[in-house]
Tab-separated table of C-alpha atoms in Angstrom:
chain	number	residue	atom	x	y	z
A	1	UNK	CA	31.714	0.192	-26.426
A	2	UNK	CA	28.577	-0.276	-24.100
A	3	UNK	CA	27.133	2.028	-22.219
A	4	UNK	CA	28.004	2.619	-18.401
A	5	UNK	CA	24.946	2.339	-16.492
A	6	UNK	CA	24.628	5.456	-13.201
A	7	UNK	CA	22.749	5.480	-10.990
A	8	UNK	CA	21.510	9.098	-11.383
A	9	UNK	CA	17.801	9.814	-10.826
A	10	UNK	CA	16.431	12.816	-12.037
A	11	UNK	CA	14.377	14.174	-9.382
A	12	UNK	CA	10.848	15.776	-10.431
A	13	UNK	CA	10.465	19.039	-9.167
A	14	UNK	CA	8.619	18.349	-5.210
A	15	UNK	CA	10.378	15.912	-4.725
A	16	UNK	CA	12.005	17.651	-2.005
A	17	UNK	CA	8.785	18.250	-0.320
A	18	UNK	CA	8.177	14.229	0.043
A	19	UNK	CA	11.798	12.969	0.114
A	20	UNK	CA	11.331	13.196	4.119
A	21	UNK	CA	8.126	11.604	4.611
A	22	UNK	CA	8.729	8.916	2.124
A	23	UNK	CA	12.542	8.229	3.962
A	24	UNK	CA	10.594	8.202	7.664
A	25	UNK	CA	8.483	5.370	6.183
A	26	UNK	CA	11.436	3.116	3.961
A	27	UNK	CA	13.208	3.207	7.399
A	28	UNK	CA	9.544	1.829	9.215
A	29	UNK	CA	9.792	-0.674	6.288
A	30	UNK	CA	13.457	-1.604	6.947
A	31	UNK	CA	12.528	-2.567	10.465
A	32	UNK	CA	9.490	-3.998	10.245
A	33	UNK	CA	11.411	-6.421	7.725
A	34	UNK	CA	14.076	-6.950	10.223
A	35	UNK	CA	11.905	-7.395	13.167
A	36	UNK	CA	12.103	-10.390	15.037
A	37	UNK	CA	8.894	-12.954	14.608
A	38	UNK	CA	9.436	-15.692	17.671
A	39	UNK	CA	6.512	-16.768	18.563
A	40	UNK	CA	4.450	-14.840	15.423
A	41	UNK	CA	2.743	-17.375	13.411
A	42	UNK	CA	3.795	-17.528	9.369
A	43	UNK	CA	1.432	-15.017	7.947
A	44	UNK	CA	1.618	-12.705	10.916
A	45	UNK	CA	5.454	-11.304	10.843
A	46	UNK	CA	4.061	-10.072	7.078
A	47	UNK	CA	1.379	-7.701	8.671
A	48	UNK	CA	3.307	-4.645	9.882
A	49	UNK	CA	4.884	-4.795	6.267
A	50	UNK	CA	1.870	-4.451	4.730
A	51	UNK	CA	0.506	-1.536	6.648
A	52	UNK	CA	3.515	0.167	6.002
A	53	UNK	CA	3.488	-0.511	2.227
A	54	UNK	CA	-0.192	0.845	2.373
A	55	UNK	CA	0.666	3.602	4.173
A	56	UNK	CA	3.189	4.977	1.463
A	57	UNK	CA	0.785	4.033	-0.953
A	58	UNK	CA	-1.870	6.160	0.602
A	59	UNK	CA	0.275	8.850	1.249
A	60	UNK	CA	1.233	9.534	-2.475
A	61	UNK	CA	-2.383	9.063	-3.573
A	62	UNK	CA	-4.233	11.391	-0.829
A	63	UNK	CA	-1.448	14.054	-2.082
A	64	UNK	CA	-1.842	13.655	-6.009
A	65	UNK	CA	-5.928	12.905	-5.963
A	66	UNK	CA	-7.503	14.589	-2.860
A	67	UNK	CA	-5.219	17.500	-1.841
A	68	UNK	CA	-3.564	17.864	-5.217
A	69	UNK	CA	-0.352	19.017	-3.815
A	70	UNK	CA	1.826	17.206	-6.236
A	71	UNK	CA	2.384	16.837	-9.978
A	72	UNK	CA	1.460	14.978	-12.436
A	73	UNK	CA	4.953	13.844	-13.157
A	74	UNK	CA	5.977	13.433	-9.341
A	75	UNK	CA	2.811	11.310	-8.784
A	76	UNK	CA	4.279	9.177	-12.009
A	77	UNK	CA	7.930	9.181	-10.867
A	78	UNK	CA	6.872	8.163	-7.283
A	79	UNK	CA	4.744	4.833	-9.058
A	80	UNK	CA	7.521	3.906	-11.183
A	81	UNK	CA	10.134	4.169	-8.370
A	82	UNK	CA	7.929	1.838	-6.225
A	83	UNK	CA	7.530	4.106	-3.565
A	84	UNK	CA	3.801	3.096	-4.185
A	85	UNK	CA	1.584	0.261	-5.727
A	86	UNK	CA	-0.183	1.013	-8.958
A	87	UNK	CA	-2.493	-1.375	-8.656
A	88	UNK	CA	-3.625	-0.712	-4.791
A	89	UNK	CA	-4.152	2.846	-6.048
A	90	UNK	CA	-5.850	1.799	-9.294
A	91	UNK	CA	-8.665	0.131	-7.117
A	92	UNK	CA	-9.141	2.967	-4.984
A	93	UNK	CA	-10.369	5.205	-7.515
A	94	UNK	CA	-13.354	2.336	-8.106
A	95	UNK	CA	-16.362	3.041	-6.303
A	96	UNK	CA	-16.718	0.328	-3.526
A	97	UNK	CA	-12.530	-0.121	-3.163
A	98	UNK	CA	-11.973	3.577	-1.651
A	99	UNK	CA	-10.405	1.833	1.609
A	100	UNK	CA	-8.932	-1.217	0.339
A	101	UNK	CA	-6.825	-2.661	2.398
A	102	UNK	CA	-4.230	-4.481	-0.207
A	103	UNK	CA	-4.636	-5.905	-3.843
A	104	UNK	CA	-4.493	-9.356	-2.108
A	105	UNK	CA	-8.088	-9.767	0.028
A	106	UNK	CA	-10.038	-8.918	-3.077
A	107	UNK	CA	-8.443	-11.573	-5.332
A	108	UNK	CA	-10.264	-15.012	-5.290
A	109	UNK	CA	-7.515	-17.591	-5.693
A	110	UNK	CA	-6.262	-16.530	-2.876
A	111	UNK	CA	-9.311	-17.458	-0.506
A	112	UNK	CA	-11.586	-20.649	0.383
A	113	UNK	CA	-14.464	-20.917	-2.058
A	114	UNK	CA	-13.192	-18.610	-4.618
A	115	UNK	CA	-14.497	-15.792	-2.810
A	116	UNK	CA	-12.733	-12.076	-1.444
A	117	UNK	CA	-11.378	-11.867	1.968
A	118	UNK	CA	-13.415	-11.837	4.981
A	119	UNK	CA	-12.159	-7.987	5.713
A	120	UNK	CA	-14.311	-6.826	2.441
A	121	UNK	CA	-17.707	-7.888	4.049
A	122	UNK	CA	-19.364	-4.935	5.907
A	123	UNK	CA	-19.837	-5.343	9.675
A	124	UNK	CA	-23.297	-5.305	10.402
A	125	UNK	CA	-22.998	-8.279	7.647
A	126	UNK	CA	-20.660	-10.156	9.336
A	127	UNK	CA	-21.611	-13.016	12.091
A	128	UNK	CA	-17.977	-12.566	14.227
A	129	UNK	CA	-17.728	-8.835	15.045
A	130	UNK	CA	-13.985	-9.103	15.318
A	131	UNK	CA	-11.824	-10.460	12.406
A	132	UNK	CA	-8.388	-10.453	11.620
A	133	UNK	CA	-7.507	-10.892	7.837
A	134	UNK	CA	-5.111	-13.717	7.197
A	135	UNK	CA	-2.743	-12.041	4.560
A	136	UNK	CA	-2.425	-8.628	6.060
A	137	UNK	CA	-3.893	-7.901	9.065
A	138	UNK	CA	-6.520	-5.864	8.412
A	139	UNK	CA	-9.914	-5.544	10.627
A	140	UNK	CA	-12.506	-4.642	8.154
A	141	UNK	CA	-11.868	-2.304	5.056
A	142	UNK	CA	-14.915	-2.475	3.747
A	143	UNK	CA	-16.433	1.079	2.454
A	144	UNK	CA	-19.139	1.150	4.841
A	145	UNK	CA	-17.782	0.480	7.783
């Protein structure tokens, strides 16, 4: 006979201290996806998803790495739940990625001449002072800005 799959989650220990803050921002996320775009272009009704998505991330990684307020396991259960992107968080531990703004602007095939997203270059670098990054919005994440 198979198995009959639950949907029972075991709950790390903290979670309770989290559960609120993470809820606040799934609800941001479930309006920002059902948000109207008339008169947004393509790429723009994405933006407010992405800074949301960031902001989760960001959350759970200023709480395991810099305040170290949760656990090992919580950080772990949290990542495999998807209440934050490995990857994102994976490049902010590299020197040079600390405020990335998604994994997206620092992939190549994903910009003109093979190169990262216009957001990555530093602002006293740059020849417009005021960008907007195509994929997600962002206005400069470069570290030394």
């Amino acid at each position: 006979m198979p198995k009959v799959k639950t949907n029972r989650v075991k709950y790390p220990e903290g979670w309770e201290l989290i559960e609120p803050t993470l809820r606040e921002l799934q609800a941001k996320m479930r309006e920002a996806e059902n948000d109207p775009h008339d008169g947004k272009r393509k790429c723009e009704a994405l933006w407010p998803i992405f800074k949301i998505a960031h902001q989760k991330s960001r959350y759970i990684f200023d709480l395991y790495h810099r305040r170290k307020e949760i656990s090992k396991e919580l950080y772990e259960f949290c990542l495999e739940q998807g209440h934050a992107d490995r990857n994102l968080i994976a490049k902010w531990k590299k020197p040079g990625y600390e405020r990335l703004c998604c994994s997206r602007c620092m992939q190549p095939r994903d910009h003109n001449f093979q190169t990262t997203c216009v957001c990555r270059v530093p602002k006293h670098l740059r020849e417009e002072k005021v960008i907007e990054c195509v994929h997600c919005g962002c206005k400069g994440c470069a570290s030394g800005d």
